[in-house]
PDB file of C-alpha atoms and ligand atoms in Angstrom:
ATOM      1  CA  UNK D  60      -5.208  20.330  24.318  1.00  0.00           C
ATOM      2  CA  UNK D  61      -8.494  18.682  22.741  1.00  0.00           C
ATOM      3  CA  UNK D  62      -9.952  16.315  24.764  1.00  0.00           C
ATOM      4  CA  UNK D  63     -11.810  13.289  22.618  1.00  0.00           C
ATOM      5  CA  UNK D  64     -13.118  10.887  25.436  1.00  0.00           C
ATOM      6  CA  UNK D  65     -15.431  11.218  27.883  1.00  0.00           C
ATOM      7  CA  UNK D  66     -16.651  13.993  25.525  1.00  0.00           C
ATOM      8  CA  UNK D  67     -14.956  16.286  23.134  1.00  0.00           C
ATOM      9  CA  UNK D  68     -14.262  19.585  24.429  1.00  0.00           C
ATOM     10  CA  UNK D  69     -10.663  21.731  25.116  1.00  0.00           C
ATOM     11  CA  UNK D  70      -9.645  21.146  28.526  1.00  0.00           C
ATOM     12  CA  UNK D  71      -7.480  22.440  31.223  1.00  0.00           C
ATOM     13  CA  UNK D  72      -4.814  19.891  31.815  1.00  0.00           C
ATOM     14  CA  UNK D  73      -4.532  20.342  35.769  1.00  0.00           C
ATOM     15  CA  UNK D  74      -8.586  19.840  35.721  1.00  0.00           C
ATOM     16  CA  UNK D  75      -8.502  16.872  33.371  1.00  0.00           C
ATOM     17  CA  UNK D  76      -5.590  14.920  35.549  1.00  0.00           C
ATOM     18  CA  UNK D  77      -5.932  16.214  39.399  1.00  0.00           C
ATOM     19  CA  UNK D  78      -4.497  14.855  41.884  1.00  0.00           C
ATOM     20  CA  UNK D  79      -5.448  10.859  43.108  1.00  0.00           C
ATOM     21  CA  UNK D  80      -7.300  10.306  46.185  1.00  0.00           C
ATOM     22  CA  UNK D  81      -5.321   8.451  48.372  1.00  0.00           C
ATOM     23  CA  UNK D  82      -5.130   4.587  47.936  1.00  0.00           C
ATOM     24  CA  UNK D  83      -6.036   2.665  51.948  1.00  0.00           C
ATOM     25  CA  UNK D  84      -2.722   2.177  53.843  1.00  0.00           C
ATOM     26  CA  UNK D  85      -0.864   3.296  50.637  1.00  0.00           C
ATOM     27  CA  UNK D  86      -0.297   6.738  48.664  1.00  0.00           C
ATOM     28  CA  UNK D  87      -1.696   6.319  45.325  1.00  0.00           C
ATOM     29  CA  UNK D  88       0.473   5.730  42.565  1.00  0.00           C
ATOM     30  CA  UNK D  89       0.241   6.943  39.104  1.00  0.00           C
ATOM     31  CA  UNK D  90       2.837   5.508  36.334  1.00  0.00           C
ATOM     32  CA  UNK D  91       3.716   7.981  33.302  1.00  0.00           C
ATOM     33  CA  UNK D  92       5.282   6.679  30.166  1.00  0.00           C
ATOM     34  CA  UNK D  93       5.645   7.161  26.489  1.00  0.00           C
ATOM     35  CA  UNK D  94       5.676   4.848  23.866  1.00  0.00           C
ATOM     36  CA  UNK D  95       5.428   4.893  19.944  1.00  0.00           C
ATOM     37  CA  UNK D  96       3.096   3.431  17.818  1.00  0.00           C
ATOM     38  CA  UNK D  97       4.618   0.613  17.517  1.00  0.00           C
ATOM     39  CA  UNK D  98       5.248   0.309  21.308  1.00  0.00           C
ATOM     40  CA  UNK D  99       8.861   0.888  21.707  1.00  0.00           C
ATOM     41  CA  UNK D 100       9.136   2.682  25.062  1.00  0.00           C
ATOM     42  CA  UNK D 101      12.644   4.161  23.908  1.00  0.00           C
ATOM     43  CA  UNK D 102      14.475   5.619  21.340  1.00  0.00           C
ATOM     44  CA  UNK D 103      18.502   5.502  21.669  1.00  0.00           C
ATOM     45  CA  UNK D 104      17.610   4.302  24.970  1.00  0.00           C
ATOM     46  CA  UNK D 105      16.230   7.273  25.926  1.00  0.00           C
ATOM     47  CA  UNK D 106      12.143   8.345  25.845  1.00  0.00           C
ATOM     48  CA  UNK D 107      12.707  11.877  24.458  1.00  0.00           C
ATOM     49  CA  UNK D 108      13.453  11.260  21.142  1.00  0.00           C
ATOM     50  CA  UNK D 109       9.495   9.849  21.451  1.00  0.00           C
ATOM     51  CA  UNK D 110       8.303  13.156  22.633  1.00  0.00           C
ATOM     52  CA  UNK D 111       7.238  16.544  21.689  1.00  0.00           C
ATOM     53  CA  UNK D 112       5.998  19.958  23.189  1.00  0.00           C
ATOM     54  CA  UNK D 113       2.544  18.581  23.804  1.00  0.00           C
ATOM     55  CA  UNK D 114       4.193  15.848  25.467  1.00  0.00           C
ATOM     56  CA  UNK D 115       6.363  17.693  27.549  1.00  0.00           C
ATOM     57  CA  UNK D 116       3.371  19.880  29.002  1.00  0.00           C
ATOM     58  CA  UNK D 117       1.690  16.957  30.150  1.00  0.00           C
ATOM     59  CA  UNK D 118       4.811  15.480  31.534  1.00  0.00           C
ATOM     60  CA  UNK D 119       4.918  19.040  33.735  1.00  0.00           C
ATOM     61  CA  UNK D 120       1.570  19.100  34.744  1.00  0.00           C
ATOM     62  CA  UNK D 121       1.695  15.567  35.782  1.00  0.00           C
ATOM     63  CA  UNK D 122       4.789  16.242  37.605  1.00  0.00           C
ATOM     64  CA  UNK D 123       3.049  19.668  39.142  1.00  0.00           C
ATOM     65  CA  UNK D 124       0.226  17.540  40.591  1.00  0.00           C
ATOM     66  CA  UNK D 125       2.495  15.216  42.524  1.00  0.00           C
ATOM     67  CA  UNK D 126       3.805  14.938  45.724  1.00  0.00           C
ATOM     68  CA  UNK D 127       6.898  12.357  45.038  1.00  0.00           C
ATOM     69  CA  UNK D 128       8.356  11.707  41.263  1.00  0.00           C
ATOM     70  CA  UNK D 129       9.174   7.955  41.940  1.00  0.00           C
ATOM     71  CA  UNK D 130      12.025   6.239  39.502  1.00  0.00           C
ATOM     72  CA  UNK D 131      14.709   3.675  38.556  1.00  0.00           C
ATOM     73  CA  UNK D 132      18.416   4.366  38.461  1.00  0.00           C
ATOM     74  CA  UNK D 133      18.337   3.157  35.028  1.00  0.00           C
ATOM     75  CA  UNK D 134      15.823   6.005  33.697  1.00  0.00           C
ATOM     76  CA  UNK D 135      17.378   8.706  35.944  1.00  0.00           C
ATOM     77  CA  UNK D 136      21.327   7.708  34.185  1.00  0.00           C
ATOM     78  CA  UNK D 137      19.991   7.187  31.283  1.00  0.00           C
ATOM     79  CA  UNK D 138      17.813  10.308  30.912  1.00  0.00           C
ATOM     80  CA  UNK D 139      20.388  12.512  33.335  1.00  0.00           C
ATOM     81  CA  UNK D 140      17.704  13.465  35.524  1.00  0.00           C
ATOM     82  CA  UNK D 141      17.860  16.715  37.755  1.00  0.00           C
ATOM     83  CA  UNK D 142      15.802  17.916  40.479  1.00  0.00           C
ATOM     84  CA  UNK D 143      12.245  19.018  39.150  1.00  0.00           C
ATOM     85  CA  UNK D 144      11.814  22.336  38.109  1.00  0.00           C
ATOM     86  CA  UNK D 145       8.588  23.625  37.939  1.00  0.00           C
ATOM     87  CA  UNK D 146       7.253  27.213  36.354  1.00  0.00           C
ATOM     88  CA  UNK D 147       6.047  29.889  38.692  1.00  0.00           C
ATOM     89  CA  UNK D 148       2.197  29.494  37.585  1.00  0.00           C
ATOM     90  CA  UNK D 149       2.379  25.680  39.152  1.00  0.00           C
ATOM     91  CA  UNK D 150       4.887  26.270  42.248  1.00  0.00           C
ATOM     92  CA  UNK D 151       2.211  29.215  43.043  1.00  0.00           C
ATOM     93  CA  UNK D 152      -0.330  26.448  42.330  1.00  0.00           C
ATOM     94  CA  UNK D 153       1.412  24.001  44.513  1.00  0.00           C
ATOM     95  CA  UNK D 154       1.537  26.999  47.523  1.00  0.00           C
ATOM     96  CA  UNK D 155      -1.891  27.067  47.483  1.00  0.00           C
ATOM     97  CA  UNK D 156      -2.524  23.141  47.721  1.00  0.00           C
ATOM     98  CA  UNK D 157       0.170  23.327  51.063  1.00  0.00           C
ATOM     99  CA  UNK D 158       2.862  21.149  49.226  1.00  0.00           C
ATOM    100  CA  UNK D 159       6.453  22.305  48.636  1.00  0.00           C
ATOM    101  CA  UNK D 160       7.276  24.340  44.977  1.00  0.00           C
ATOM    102  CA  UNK D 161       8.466  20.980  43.685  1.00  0.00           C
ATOM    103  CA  UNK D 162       8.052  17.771  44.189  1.00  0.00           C
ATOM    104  CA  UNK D 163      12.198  15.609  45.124  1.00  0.00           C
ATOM    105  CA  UNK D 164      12.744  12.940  43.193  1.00  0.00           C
ATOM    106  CA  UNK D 165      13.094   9.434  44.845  1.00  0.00           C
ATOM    107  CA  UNK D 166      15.323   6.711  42.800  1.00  0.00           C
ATOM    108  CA  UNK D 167      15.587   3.258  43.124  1.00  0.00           C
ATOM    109  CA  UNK D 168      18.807   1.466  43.367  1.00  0.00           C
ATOM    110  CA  UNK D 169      19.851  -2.026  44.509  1.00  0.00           C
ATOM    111  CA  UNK D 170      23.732  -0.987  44.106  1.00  0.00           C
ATOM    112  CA  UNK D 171      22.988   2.373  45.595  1.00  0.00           C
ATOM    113  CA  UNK D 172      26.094   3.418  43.520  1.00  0.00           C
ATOM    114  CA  UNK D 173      25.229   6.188  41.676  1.00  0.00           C
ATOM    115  CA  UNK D 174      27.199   9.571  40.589  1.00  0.00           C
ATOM    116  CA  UNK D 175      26.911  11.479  43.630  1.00  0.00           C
ATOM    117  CA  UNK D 176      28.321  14.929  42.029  1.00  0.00           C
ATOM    118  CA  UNK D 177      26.182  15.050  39.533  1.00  0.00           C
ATOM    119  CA  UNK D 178      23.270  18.137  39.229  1.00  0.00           C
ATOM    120  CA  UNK D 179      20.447  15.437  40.085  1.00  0.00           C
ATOM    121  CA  UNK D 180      22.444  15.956  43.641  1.00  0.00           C
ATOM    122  CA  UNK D 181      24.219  18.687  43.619  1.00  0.00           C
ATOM    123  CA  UNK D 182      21.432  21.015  42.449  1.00  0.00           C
ATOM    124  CA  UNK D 183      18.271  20.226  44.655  1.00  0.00           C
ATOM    125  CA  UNK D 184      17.709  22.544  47.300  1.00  0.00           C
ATOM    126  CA  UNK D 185      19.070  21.746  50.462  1.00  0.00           C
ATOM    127  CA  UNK D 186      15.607  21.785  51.671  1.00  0.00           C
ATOM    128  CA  UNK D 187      14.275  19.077  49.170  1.00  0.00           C
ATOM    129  CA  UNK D 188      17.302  16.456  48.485  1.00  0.00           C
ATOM    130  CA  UNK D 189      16.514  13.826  46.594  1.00  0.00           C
ATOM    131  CA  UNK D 190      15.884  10.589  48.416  1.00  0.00           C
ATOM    132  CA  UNK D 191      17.646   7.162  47.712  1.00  0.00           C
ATOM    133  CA  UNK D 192      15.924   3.655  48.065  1.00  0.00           C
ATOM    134  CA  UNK D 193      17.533   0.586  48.616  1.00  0.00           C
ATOM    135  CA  UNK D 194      18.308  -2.080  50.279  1.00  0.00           C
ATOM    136  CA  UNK D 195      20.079  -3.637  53.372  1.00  0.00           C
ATOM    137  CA  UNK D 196      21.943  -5.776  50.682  1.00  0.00           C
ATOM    138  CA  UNK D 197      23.619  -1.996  49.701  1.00  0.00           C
ATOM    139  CA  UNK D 198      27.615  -1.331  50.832  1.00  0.00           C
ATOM    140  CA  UNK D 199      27.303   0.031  54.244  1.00  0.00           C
ATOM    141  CA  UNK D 200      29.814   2.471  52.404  1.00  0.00           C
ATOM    142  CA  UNK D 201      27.979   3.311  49.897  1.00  0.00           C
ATOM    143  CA  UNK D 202      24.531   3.793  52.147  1.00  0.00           C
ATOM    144  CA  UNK D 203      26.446   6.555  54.022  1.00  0.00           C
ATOM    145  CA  UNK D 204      28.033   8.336  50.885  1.00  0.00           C
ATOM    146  CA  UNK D 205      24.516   8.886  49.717  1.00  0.00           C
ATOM    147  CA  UNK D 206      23.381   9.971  53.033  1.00  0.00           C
ATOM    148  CA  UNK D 207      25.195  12.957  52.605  1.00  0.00           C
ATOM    149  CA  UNK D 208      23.735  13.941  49.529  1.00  0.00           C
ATOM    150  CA  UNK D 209      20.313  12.446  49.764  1.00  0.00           C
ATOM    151  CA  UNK D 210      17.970  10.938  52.069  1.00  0.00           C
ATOM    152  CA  UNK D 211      18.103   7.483  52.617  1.00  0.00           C
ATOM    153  CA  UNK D 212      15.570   5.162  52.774  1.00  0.00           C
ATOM    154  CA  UNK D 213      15.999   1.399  53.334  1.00  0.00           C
ATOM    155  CA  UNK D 214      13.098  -0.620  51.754  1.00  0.00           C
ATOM    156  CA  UNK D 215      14.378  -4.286  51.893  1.00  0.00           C
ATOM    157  CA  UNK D 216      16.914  -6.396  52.583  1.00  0.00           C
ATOM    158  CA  UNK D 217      18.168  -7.788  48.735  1.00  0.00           C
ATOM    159  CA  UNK D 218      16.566  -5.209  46.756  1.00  0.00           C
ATOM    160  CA  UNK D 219      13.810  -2.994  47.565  1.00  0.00           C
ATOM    161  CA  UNK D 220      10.521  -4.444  48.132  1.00  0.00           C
ATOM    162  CA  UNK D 221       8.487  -1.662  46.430  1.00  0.00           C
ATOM    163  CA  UNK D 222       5.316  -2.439  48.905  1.00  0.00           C
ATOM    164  CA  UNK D 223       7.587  -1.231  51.971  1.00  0.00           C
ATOM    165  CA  UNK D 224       9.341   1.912  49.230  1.00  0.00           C
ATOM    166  CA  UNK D 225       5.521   3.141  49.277  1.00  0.00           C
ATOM    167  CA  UNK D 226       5.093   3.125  53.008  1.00  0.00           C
ATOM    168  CA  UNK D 227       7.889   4.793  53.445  1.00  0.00           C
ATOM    169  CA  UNK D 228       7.112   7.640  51.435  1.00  0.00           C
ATOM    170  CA  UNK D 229       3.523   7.635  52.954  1.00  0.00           C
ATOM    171  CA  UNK D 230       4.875   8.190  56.293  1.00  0.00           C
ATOM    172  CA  UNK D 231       6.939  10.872  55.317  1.00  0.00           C
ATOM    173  CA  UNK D 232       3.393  12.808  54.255  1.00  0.00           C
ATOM    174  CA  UNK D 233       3.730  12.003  50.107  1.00  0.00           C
ATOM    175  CA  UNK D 234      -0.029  11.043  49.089  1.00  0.00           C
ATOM    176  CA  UNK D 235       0.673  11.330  45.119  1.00  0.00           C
ATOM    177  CA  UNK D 236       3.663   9.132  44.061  1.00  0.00           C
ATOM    178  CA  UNK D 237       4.511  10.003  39.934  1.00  0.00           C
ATOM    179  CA  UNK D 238       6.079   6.694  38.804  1.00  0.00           C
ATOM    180  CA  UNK D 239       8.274   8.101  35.716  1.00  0.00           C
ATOM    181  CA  UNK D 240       9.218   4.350  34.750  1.00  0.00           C
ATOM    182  CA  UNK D 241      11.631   2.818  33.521  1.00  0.00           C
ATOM    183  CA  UNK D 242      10.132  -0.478  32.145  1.00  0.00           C
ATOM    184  CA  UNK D 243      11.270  -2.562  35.061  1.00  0.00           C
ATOM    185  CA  UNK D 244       9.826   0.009  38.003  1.00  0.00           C
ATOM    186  CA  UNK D 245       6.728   0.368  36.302  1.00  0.00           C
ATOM    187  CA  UNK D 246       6.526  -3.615  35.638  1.00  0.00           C
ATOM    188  CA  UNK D 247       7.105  -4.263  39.515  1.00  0.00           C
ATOM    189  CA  UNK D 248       4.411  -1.758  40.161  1.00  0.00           C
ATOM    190  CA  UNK D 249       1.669  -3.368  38.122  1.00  0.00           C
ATOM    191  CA  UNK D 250       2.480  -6.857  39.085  1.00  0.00           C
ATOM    192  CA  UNK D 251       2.488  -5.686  43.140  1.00  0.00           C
ATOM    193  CA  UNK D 252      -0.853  -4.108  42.552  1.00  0.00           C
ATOM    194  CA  UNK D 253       0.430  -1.151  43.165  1.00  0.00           C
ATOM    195  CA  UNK D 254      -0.567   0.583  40.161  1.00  0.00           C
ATOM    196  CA  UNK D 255      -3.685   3.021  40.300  1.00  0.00           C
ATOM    197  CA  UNK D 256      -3.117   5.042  36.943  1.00  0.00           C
ATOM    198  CA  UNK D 257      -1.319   4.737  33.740  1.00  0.00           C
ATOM    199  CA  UNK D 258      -0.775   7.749  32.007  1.00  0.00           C
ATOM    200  CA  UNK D 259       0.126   6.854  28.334  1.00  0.00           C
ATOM    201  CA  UNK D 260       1.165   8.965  25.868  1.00  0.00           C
ATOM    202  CA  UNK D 261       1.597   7.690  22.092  1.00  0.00           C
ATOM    203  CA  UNK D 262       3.785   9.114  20.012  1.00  0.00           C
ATOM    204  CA  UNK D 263       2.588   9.151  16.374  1.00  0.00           C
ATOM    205  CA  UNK D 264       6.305   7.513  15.673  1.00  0.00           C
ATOM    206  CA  UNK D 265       7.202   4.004  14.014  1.00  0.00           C
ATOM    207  CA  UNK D 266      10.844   3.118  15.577  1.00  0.00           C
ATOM    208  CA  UNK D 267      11.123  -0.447  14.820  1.00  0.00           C
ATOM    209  CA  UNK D 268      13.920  -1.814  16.377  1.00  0.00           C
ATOM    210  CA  UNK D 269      14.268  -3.678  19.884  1.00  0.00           C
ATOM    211  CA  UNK D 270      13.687  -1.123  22.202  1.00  0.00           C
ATOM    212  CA  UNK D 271      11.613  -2.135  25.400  1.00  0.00           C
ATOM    213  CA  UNK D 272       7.934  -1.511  25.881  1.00  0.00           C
ATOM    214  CA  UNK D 273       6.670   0.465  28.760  1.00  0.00           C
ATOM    215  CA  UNK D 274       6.396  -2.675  31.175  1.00  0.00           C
ATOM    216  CA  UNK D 275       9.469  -5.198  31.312  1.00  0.00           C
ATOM    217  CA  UNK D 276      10.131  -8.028  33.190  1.00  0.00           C
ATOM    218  CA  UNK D 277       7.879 -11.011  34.261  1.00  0.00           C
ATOM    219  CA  UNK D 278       4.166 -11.648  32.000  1.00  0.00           C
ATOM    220  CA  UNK D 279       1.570 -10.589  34.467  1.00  0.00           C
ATOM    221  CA  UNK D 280      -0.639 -13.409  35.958  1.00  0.00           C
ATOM    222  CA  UNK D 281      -3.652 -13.044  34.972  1.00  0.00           C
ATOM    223  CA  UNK D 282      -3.232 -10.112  32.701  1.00  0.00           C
ATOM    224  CA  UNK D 283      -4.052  -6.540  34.293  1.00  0.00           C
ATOM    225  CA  UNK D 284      -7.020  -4.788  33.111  1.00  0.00           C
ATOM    226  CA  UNK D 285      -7.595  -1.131  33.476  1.00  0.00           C
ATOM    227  CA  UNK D 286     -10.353   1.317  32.518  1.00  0.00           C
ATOM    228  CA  UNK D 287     -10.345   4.174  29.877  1.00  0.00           C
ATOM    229  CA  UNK D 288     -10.528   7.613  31.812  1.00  0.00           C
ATOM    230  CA  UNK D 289     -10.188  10.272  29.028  1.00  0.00           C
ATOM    231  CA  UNK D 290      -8.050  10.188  25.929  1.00  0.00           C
ATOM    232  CA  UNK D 291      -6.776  13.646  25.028  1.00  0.00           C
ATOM    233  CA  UNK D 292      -4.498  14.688  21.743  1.00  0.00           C
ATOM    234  CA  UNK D 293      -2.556  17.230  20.782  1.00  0.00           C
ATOM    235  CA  UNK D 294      -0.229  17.525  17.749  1.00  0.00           C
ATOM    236  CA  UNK D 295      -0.630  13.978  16.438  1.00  0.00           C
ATOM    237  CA  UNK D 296       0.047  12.061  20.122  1.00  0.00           C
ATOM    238  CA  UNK D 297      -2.567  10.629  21.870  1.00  0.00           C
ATOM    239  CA  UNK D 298      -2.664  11.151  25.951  1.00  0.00           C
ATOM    240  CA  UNK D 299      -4.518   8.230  27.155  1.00  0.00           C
ATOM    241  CA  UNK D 300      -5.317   7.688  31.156  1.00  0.00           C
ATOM    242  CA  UNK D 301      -6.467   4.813  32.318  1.00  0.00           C
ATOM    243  CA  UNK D 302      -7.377   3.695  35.762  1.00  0.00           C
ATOM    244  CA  UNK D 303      -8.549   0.296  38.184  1.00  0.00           C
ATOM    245  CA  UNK D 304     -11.380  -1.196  36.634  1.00  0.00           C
TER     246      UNK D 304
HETATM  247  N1  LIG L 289       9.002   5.502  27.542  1.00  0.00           N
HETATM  248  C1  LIG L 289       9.047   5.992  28.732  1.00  0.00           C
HETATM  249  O1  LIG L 289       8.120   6.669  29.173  1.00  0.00           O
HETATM  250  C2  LIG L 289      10.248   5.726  29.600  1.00  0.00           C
HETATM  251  C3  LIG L 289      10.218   6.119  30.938  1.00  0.00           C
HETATM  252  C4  LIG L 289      11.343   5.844  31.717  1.00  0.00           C
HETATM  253  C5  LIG L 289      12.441   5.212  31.162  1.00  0.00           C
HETATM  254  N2  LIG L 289      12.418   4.872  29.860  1.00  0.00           N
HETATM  255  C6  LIG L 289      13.586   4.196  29.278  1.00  0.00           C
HETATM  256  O2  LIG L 289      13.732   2.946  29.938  1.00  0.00           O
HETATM  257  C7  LIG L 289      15.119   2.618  30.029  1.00  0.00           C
HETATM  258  C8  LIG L 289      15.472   2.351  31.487  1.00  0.00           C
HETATM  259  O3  LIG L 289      14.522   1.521  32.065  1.00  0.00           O
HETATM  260  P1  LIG L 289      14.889   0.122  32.749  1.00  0.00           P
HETATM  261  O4  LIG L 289      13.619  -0.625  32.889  1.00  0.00           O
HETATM  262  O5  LIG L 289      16.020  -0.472  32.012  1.00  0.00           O
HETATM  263  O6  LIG L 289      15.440   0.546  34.154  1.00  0.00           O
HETATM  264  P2  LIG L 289      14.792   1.299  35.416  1.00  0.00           P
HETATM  265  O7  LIG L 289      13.544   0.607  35.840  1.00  0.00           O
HETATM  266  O8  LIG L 289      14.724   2.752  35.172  1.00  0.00           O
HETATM  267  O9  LIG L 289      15.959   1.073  36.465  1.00  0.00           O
HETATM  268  C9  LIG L 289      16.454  -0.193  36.754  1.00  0.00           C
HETATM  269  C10 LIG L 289      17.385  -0.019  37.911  1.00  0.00           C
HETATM  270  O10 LIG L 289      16.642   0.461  39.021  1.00  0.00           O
HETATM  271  C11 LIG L 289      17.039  -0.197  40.198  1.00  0.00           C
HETATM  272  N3  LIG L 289      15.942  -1.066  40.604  1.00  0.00           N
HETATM  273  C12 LIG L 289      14.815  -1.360  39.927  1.00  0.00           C
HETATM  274  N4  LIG L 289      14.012  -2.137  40.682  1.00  0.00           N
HETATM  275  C13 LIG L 289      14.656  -2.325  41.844  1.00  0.00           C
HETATM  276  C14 LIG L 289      14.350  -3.021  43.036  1.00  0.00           C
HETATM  277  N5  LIG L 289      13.194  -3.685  43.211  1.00  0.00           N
HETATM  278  N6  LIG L 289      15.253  -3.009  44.031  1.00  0.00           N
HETATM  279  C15 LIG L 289      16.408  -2.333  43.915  1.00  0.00           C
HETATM  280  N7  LIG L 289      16.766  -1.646  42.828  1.00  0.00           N
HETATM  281  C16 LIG L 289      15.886  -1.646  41.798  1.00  0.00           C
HETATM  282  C17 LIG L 289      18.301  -0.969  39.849  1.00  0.00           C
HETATM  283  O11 LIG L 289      19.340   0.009  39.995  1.00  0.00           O
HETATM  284  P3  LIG L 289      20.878  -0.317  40.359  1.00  0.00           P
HETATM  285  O12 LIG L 289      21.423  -0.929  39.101  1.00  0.00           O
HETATM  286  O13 LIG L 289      21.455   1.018  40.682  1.00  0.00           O
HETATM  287  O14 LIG L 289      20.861  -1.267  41.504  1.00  0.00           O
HETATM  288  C18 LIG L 289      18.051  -1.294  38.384  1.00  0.00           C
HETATM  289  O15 LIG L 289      19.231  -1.573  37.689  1.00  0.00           O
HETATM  290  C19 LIG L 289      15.863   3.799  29.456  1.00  0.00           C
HETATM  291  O16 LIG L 289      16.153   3.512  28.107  1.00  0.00           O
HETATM  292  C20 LIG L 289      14.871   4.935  29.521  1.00  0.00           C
HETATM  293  O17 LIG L 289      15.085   5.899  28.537  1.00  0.00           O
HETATM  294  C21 LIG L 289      11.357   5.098  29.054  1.00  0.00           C
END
């Protein structure tokens, strides 16, 4: 991986992203996406026709640095998520930084319906479910059916406010939160000022089409502007991350 900006030189990817200092009264929050050149954030609805092996190493080591992988039930259906997996040079890694070999996988859901048998469930360790985030405004059924294959956590009353999701994993000791989209998550996120990094990749891909762009949902008032950290490339994508100004 060739680093371009602040200077050029190869870099070690777990040196050039780290892990965030925690954010006052919240854990920091770092948003990863992909998107091609033209900005679609999807291809087929799903991001990893967008990516490539350069792509999916960052999308590890990004996912080896955090405590929490934070994400929509959209993205997790639509990309059949499972529980992390990570190789045995960053679980060793992890060991030595005191946090579990993995980081669980919280998802967001309003409906809090979601396939309950599948591996996203079925396979995480008992020791590391997955956790569930929703709302009051949730079946009282359908709370307790996920209770017994995930920890619940109730962050609002008609949809989860995602101020009160980040407390919530805060108190339960996660310092890092990886937000792995989708376009509405990550939206709610920047316009909550909850958003401390983007990590964008670019794909060096023209999709055309409709697809959405990494942030969907309401224009942000005033606009948000962040600052270039480093831009890195490999292959033909571009790995920009940008922070607060
Ligand atoms: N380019 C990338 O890097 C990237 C990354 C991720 C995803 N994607 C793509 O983005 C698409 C999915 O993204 P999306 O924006 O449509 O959906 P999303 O943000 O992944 O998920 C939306 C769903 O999350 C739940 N949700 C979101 N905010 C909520 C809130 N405040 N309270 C309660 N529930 C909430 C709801 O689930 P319920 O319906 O269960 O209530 C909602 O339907 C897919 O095509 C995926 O491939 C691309």
């Amino acid at each position: 991986m060739r680093q371009l900006y602040p200077e050029p030189a190869d870099v070690d990817l777990v040196e050039a992203y780290g892990r965030l200092d925690r954010t006052p009264g919240r854990p920091s929050v770092r948003l990863n996406m992909i998107a091609s050149l033209d900005g679609a954030a999807a291809l087929a609805n799903r991001s990893g026709g967008l990516g490539g092996p350069a792509d999916k190493t960052v999308f590890a080591t990004l996912r080896a640095l955090a405590d929490v992988i934070l994400v929509g039930a959209a993205t997790m259906r639509a990309e059949a998520y499972r529980p992390a997996r990570l190789d045995d040079g960053a679980q060793a890694r992890r060991r030595g930084m005191g946090l579990a070999p993995a980081p669980p996988i919280a998802v967001i859901t309003r409906a809090c319906r979601l396939e309950w048998t599948t591996p996203f469930f079925t396979d995480a360790p008992p020791d590391q479910r997955p956790l569930v985030i929703t709302a009051t405004s949730a079946a009282t059924y359908d709370r307790d059916r996920a209770a017994e294959v995930a920890d619940v956590v109730i962050a609002g009353d008609d949809g989860v406010d995602l101020g009160r999701a980040l407390s919530a994993l805060g108190e339960r000791g996660f310092d890092n939160v990886l937000a792995e989209g989708g376009p509405g998550v990550g939206a709610q996120l920047a316009s909550s000022g909850l958003l401390d990094e983007l990590c964008l990749t670019v794909s060096p891909l023209l999709v055309g089409g409709d697809a959405k762009r990494i942030l969907e949902g309401h224009p942000l008032e005033p606009p948000t502007r962040l600052e270039l950290r480093r831009v890195l490339t490999s292959d033909g994508f571009l790995f920009l991350r940008y922070g607060r100004s």
